[in-house]
Coordinates of C-alpha atoms and ligand atoms in Angstrom, one line a residue:
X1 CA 41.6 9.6 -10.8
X2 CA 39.7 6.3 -10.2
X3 CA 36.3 5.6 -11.3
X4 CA 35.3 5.5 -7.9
X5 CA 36.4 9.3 -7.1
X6 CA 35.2 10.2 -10.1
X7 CA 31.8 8.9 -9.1
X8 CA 31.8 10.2 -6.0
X9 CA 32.7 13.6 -6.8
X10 CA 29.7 13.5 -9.4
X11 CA 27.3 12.7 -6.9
X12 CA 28.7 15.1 -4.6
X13 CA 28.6 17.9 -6.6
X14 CA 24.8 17.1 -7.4
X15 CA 24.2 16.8 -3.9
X16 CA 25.5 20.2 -3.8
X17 CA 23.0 21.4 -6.3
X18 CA 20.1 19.7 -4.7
X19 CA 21.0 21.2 -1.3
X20 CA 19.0 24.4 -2.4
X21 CA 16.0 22.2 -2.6
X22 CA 16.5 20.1 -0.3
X23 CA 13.0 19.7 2.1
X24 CA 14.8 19.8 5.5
X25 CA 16.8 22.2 7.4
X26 CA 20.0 22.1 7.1
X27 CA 22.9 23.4 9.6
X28 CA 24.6 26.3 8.2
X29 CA 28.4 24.7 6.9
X30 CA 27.8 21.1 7.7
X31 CA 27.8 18.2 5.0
X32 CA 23.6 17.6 4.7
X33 CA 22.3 14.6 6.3
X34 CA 21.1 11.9 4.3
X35 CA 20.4 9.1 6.2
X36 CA 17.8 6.4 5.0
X37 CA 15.8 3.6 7.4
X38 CA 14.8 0.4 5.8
X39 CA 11.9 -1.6 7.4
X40 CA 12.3 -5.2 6.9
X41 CA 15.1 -7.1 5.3
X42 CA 13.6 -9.1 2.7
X43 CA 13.8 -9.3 -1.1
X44 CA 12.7 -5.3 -1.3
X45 CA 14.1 -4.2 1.7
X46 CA 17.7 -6.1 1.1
X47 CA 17.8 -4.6 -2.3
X48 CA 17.0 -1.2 -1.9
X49 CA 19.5 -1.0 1.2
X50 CA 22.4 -2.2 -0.5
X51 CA 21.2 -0.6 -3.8
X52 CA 21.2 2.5 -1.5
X53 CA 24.7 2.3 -0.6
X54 CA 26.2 1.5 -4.3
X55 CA 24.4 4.5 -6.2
X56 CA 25.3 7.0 -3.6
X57 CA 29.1 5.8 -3.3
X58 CA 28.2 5.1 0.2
X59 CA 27.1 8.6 1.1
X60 CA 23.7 8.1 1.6
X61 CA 24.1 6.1 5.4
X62 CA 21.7 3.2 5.5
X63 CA 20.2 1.5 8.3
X64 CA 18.4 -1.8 7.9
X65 CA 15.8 -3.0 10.8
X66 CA 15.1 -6.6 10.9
X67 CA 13.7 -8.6 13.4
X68 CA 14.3 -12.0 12.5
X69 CA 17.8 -13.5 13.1
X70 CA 17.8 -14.7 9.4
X71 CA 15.8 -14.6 6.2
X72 CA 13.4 -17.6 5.2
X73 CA 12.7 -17.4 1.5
X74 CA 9.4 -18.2 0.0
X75 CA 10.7 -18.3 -3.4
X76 CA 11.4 -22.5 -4.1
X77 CA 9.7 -23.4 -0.3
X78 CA 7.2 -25.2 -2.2
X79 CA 10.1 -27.6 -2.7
X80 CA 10.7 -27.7 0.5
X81 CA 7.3 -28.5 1.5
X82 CA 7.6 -32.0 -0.8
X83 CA 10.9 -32.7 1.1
X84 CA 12.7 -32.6 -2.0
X85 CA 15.1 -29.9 -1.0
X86 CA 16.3 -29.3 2.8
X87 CA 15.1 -25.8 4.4
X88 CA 18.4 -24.6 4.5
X89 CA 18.6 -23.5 1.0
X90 CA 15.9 -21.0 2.1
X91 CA 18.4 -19.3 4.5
X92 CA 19.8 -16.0 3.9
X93 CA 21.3 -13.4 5.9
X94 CA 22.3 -9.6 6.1
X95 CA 26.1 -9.7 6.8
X96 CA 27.2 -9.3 3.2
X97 CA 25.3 -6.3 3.1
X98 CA 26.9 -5.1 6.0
X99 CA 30.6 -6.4 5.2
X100 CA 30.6 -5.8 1.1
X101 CA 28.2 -2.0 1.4
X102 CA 28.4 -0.5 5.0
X103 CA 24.6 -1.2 5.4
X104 CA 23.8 -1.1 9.5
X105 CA 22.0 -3.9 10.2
X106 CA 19.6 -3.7 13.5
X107 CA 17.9 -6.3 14.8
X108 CA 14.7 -4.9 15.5
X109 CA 11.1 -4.4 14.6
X110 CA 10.2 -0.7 13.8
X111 CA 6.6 0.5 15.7
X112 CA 6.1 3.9 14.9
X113 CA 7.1 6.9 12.1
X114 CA 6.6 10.4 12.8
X115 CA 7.6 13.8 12.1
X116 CA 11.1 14.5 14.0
X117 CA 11.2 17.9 14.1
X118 CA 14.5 19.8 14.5
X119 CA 16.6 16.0 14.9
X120 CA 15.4 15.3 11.2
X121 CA 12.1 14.6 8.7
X122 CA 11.6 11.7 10.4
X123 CA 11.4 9.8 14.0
X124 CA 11.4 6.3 13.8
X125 CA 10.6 4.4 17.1
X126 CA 11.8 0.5 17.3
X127 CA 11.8 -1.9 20.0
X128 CA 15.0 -4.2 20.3
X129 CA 15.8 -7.2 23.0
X130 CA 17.7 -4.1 25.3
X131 CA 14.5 -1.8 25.1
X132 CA 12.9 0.6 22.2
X133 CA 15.2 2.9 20.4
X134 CA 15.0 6.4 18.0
X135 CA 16.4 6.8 15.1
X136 CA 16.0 9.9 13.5
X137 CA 16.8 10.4 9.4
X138 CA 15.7 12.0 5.9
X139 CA 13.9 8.5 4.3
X140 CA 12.0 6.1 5.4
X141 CA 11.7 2.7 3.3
X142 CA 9.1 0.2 4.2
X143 CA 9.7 -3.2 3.0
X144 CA 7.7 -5.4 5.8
X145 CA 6.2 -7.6 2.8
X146 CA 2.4 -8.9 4.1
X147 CA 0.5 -10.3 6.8
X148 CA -2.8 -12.4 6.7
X149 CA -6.4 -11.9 7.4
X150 CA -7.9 -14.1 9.8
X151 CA -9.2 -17.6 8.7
X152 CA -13.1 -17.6 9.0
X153 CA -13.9 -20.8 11.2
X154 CA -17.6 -22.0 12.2
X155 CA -15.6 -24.1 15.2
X156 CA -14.0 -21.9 17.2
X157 CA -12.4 -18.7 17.3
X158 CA -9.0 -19.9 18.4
X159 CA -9.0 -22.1 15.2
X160 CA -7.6 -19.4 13.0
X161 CA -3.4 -19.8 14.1
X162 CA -2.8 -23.4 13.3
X163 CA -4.8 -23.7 9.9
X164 CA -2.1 -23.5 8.1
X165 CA -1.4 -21.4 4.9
X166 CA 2.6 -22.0 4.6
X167 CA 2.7 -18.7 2.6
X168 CA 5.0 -16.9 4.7
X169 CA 8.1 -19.5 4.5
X170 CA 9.1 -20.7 7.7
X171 CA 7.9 -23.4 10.4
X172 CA 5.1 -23.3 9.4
X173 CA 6.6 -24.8 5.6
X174 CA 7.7 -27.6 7.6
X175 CA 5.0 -27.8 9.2
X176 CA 2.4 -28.6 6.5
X177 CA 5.7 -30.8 4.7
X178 CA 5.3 -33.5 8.0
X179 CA 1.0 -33.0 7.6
X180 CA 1.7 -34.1 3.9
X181 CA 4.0 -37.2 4.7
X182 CA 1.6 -38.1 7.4
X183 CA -1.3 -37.9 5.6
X184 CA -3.4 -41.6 5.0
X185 CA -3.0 -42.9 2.1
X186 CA -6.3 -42.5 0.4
X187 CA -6.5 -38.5 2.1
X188 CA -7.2 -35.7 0.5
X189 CA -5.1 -32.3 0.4
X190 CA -7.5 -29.1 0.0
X191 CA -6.1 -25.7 -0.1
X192 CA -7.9 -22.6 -1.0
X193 CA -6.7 -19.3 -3.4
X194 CA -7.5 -15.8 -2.0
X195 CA -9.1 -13.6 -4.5
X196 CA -5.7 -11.8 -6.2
X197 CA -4.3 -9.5 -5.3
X198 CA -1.9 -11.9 -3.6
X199 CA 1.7 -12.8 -3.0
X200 CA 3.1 -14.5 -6.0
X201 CA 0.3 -15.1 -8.4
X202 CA 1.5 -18.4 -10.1
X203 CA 3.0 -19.4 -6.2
X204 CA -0.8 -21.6 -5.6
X205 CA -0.8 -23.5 -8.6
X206 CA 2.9 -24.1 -8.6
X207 CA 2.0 -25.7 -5.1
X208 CA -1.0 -27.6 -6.2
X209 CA 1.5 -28.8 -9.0
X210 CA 4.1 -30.6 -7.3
X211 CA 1.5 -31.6 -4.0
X212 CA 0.1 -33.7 -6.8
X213 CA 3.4 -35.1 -8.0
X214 CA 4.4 -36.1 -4.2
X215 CA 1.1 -37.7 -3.7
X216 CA 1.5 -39.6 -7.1
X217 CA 4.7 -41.0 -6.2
X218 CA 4.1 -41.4 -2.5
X219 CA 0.5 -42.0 -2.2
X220 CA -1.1 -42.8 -5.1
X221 CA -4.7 -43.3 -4.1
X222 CA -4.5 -39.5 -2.5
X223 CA -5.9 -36.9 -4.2
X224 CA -5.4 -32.7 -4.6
X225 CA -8.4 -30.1 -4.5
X226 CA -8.2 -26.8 -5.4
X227 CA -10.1 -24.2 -4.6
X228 CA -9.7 -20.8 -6.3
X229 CA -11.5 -17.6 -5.2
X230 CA -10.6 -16.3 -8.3
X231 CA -12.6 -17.1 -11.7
X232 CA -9.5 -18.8 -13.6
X233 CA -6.1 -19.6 -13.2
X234 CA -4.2 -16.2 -12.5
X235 CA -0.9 -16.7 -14.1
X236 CA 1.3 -18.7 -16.5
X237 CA -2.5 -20.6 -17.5
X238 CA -1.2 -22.3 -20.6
X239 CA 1.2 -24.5 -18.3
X240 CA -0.6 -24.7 -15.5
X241 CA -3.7 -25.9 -17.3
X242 CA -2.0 -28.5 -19.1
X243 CA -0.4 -30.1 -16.2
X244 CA -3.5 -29.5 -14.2
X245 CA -5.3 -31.4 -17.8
X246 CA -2.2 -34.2 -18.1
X247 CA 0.0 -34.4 -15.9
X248 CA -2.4 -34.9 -13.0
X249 CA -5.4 -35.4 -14.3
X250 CA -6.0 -38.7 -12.3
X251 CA -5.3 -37.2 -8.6
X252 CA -5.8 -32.9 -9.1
X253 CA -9.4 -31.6 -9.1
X254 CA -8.8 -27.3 -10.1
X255 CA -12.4 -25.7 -8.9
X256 CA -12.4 -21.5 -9.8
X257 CA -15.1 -19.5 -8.5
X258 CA -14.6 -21.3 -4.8
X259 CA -14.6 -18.5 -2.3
X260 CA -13.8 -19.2 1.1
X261 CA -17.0 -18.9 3.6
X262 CA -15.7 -20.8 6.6
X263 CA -13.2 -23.6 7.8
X264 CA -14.7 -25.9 10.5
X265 CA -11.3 -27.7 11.9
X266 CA -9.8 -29.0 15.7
X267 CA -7.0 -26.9 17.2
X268 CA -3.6 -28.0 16.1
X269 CA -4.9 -31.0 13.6
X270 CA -4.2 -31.4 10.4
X271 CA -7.9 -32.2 8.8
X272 CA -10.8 -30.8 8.9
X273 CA -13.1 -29.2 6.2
X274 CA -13.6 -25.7 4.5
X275 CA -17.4 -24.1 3.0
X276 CA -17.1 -22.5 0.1
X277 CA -19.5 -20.0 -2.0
X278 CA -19.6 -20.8 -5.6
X279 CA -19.3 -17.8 -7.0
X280 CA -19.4 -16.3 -11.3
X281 CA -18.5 -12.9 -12.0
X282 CA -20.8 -10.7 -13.5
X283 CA -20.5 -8.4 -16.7
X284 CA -19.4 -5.5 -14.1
X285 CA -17.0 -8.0 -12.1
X286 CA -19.2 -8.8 -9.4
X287 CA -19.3 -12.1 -7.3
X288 CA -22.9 -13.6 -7.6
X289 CA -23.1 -16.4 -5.2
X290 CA -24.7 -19.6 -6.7
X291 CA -24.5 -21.8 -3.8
X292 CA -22.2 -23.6 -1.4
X293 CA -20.0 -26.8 -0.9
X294 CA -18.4 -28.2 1.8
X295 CA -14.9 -30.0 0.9
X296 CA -14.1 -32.6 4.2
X297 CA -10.1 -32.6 3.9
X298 CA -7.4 -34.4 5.7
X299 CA -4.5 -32.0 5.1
X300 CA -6.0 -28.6 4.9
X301 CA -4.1 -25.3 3.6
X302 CA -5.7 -22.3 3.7
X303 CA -4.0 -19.4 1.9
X304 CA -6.2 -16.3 3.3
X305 CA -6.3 -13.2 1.9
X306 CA -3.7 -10.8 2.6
X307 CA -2.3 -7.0 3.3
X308 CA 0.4 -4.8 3.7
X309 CA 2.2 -5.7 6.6
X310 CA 1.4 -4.5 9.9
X311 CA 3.1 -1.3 10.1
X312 CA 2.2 0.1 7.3
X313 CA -1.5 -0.4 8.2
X314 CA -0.6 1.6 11.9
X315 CA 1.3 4.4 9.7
X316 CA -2.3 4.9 7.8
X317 CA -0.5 4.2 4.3
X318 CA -2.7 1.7 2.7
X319 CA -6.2 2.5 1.5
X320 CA -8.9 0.4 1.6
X321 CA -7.2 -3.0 -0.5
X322 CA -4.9 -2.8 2.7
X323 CA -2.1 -1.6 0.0
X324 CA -0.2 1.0 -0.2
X325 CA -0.6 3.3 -3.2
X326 CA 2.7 4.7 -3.9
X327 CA 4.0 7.0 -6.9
X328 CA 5.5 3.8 -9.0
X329 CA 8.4 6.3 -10.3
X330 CA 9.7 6.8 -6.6
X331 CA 7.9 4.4 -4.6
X332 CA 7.2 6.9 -2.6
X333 CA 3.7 7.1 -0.4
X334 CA 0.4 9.2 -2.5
X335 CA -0.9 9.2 0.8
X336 CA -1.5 12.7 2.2
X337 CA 1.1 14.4 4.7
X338 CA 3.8 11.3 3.5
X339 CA 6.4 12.5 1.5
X340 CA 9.3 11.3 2.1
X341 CA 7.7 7.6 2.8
X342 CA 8.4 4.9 0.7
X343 CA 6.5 1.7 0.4
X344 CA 8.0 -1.2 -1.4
X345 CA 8.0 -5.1 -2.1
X346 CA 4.6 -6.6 -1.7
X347 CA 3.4 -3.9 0.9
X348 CA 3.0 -1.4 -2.2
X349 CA -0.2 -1.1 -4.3
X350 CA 1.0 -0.7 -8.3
X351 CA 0.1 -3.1 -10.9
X352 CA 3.0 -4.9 -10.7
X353 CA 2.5 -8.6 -9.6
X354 CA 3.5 -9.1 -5.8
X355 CA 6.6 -11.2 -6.6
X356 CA 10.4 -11.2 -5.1
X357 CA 11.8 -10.8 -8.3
X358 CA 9.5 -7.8 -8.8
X359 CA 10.5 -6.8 -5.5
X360 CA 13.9 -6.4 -6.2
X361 CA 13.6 -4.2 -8.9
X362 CA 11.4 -2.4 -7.3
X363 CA 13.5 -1.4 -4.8
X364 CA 16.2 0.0 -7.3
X365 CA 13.8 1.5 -8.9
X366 CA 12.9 3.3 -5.4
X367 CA 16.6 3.6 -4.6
X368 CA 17.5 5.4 -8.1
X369 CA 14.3 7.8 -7.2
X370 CA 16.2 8.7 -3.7
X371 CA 19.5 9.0 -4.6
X372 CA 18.3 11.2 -7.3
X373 CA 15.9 13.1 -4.6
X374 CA 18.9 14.1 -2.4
X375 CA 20.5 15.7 -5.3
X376 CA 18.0 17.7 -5.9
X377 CA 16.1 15.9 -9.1
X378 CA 12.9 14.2 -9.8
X379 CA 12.5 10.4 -10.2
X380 CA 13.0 9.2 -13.7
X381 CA 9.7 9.4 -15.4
X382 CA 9.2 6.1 -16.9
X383 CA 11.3 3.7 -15.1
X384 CA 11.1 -0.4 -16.5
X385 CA 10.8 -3.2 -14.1
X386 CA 11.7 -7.4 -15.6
X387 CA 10.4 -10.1 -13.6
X388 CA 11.5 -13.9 -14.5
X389 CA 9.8 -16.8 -12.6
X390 CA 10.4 -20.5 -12.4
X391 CA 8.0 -23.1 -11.7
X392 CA 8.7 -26.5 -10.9
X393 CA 5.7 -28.6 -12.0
X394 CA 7.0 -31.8 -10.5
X395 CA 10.1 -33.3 -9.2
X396 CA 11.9 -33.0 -12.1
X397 CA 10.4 -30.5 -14.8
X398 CA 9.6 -26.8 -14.4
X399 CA 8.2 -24.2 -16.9
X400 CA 8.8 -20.4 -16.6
X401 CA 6.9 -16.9 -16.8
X402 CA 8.5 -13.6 -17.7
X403 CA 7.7 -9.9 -18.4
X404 CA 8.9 -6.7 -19.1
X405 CA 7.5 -3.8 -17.5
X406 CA 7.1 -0.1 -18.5
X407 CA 6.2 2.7 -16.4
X408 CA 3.5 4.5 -18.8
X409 CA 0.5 6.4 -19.0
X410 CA -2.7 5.1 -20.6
X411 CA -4.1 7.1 -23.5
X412 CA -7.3 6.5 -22.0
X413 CA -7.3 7.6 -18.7
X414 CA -4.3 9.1 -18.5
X415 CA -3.5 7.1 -15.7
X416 CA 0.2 6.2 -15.1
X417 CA 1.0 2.6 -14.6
X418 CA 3.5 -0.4 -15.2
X419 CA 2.2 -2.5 -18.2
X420 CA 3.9 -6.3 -19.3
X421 CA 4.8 -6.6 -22.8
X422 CA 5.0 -10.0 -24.0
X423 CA 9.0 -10.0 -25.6
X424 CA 7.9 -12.3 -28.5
X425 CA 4.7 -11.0 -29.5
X426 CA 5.4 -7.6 -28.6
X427 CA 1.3 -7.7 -27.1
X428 CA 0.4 -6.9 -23.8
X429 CA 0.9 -9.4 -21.5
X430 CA 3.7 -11.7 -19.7
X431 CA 5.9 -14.6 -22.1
X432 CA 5.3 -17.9 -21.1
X433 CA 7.8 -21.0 -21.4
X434 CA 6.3 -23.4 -24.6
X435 CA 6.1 -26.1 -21.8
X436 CA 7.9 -27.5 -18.9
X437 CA 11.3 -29.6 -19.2
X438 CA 14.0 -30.8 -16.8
X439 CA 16.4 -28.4 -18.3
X440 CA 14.5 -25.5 -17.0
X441 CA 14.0 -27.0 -13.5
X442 CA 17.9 -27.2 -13.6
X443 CA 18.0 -23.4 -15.1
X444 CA 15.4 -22.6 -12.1
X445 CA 18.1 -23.6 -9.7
X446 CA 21.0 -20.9 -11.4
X447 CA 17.7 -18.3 -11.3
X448 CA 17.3 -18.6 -7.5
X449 CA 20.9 -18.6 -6.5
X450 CA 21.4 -15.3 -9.1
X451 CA 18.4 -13.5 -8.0
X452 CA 19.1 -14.3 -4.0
X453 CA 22.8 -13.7 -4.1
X454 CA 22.3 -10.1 -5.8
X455 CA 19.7 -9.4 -3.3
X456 CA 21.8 -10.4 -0.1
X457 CA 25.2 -9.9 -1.0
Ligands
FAD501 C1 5.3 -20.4 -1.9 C2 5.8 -19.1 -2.5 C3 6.6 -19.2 -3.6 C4 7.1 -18.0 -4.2 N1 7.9 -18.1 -5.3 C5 8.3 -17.0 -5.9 C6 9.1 -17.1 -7.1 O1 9.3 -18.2 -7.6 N2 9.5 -15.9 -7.7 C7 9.3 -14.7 -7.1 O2 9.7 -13.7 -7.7 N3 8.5 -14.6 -6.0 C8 8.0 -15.7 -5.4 N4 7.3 -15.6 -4.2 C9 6.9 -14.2 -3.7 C10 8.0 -13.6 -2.9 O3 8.5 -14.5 -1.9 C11 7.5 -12.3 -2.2 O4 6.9 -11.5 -3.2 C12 8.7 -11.5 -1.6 O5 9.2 -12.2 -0.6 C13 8.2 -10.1 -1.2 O6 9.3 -9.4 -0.7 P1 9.1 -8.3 0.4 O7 10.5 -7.8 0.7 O8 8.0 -7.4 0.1 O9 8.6 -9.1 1.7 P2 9.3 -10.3 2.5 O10 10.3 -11.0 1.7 O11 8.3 -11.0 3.2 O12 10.2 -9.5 3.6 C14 9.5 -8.7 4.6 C15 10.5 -8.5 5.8 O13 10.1 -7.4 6.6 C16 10.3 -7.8 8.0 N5 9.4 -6.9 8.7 C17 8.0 -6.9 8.7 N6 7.6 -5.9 9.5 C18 8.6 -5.3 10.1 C19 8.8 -4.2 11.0 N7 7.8 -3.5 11.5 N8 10.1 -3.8 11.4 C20 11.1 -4.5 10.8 N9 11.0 -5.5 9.9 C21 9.8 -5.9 9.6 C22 9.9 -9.3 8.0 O14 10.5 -9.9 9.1 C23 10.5 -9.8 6.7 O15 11.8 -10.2 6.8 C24 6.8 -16.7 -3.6 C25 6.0 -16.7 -2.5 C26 5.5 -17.9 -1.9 C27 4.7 -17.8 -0.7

């Protein structure tokens, strides 16, 4: 008997098992349904679709809806946006999953989830280029990663599009990359840091990094300010305040406690200039404005805040940090009248960091939680998530950030939760490269390729 069989005939009989719990009908006879729609086909939704297909020995059938006609990668666009590396490395695509695991890829953008009475737990309405379609199944995985409040503007409402927060990679990476090699030589770059929780929590001060190290090579007399809604430097500090301290000390300006009020711009320019309230945090974590500064700029970014994606705002699952709080053992929505629902990637509310990395495991941890729910079991109780993050500081050097994290409760509040445990001190906390090098911007390289080629193939 092969492995494979062998596997298969496991899972089968556990399926068997879990049939007599299984919370939807079932014809009398026939094999059970188990059929599982994934929303959005990025690092989450990727993962948990293929991740789907491998732990159930391709029983569980998987559908994957996806708009876009490929994926654009935000992990190393910051690169990009320098014009060190091309845009093409950001490219991925679904085929592998489809070829190598029997995923069904549609290209399509999912509008509504509801109950589907006798066709199935769930409805699932999508509109495609030949006209909205139904799909009917047991699951429902939401992956559709985050989309961004509005930016504030004293000028004009129609300001808010082309301000431009290159935080979802894509044209409008690019975009900024030609507002940077256009800029005059003496400009300024401003870009602004929403209050956390945001996507990829070292991601802005990687960015302010190696802004700096363009201008330094290719405009020296331009400068870098930072403006952080946040009171301090939100990950991997000890790097990032060193370079902020050395490395760039002549042409980088880091401001914390800058909360965006307004950005007062022209339609489609690059420049313009953003108000900001000074804000310190008091002894109960409140915001106490102590004035406000105008920064004139003439390359503006503004990273605003962000949510869940869209649909999962229309589906009612996030509550009111515009996440979606989710049971981290399954993934699967807290919200009332959900089950069945899973939220994953940066849409879902947990305490792990909104990262890609993070998102992949993630997903298996959601897709363990499933394959184990059609058989009839609970979701293993205290699952363990890693995360490892490169970032270049420059052209040439990067430094790196990693954690471990356990599912558990707190003694305190009894409150269950993923905690990072720092692997060398054994405290809590993420692990921190000693410093940057070149060897570790070369190591970064393997990193991305690994992580994207297990997510996508
Ligand atoms: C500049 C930058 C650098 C970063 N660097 C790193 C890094 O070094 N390491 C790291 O781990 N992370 C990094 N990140 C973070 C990482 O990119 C995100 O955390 C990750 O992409 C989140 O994955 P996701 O699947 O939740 O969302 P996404 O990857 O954004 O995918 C969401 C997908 O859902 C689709 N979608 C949305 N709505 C629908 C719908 N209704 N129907 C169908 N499809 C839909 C979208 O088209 C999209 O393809 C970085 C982010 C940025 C901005």
């Amino acid at each position: 008997m092969t492995r494979s069989l062998l596997n298969k005939r496991h899972f089968l009989k556990a399926l068997g098992a879990g049939s007599l719990v299984a919370p939807w009908p079932l014809v009398a006879g026939a094999a059970p349904l188990r059929r599982v729609l994934v929303v959005g086909g990025g690092m989450a939704g990727a993962t948990v679709a293929k991740y789907l297909r491998l732990w159930s020995n391709r029983s569980i059938e998987v559908t994957l809806v996806e708009p876009s006609a490929q994926y654009t990668s935000n992990i190393m666009s910051n690169l990009v946006l320098t014009g060190q590396y091309s845009p093409s490395i950001l490219n991925y695509g679904w085929n592998s999953l489809t070829r190598n695991h029997g995923v069904v890829r549609i290209a399509g953008t999912v509008v509504g989830v509801e109950p589907g009475g006798s066709l199935g737990p769930w409805k699932v309405t999508l509109t495609t280029a030949s006209g909205t379609q139904v799909r009917y199944c047991e699951r429902v995985v939401l992956a559709p990663g985050v989309q961004f409040d509005a930016v504030p503007s004293t000028a004009n409402a129609a300001v808010a599009a082309p301000i431009l927060h290159a935080w979802q990679a894509g044209p409008q990476t690019t975009q900024l990359r030609d507002f940077l090699a256009a800029m005059p030589p003496t400009g300024t770059f401003v870009m602004t840091i929403p209050k956390a929780p945001y996507r990829c929590p070292p991601g802005p001060y990687e960015r302010a990094c190696v802004v700096a190290d363009y201008l330094k090579r290719n405009k020296p007399g331009a400068q870098v300010i930072v403006l952080d809604a946040n009171p301090d430097i939100m990950a991997e500090k000890e790097n990032f305040a060193h370079a902020f301290g050395t490395m760039y000390a002549s042409n980088l300006s880091y401001r914390a406690g800058r909360m965006l009020r307004s950005v007062q711009a022209t339609t489609g320019q690059p420049d313009g200039a953003v108000t900001v309230d000074v804000v310190v945090r008091d002894a109960s974590g409140q915001d106490i404005v102590m004035g406000t500064e105008v920064y004139a700029a003439q390359v503006l970014n503004v990273i605003p805040r962000h949510r869940a994606g869209a649909i999962v705002q229309t589906l009612g699952l996030a509550d009111a940090t515009g996440f979606a709080p989710v049971d981290g053992r399954s993934f699967e929505s807290t919200m009332p009248g959900r089950a069945g629902i899973h939220v994953i990637g940066d849409a879902s509310k947990t305490t792990l960091p909104k990262a890609g990395h993070v998102g992949n495991q993630g997903a298996k941890i959601c897709a363990d939680a499933i394959v184990r729910a059609f058989a009839g079991q609970t979701p293993y109780a205290t699952p363990t998530a890693n995360s490892a993050c490169f970032s270049p500081l420059s052209n040439t050097v990067a430094s790196w950030l990693t954690a471990v994290y356990q599912y558990q409760q707190d003694p305190g509040t009894g409150a269950w939760r993923y905690v990072a445990t720092d692997q060398v001190s054994g405290t809590v906390g993420a692990t921190e490269a000693a410093s940057a090098s070149a060897e570790q911007f070369s190591k970064m390289s393997t990193w991305y390729r690994s992580l994207m080629n297990e997510t996508f193939t």
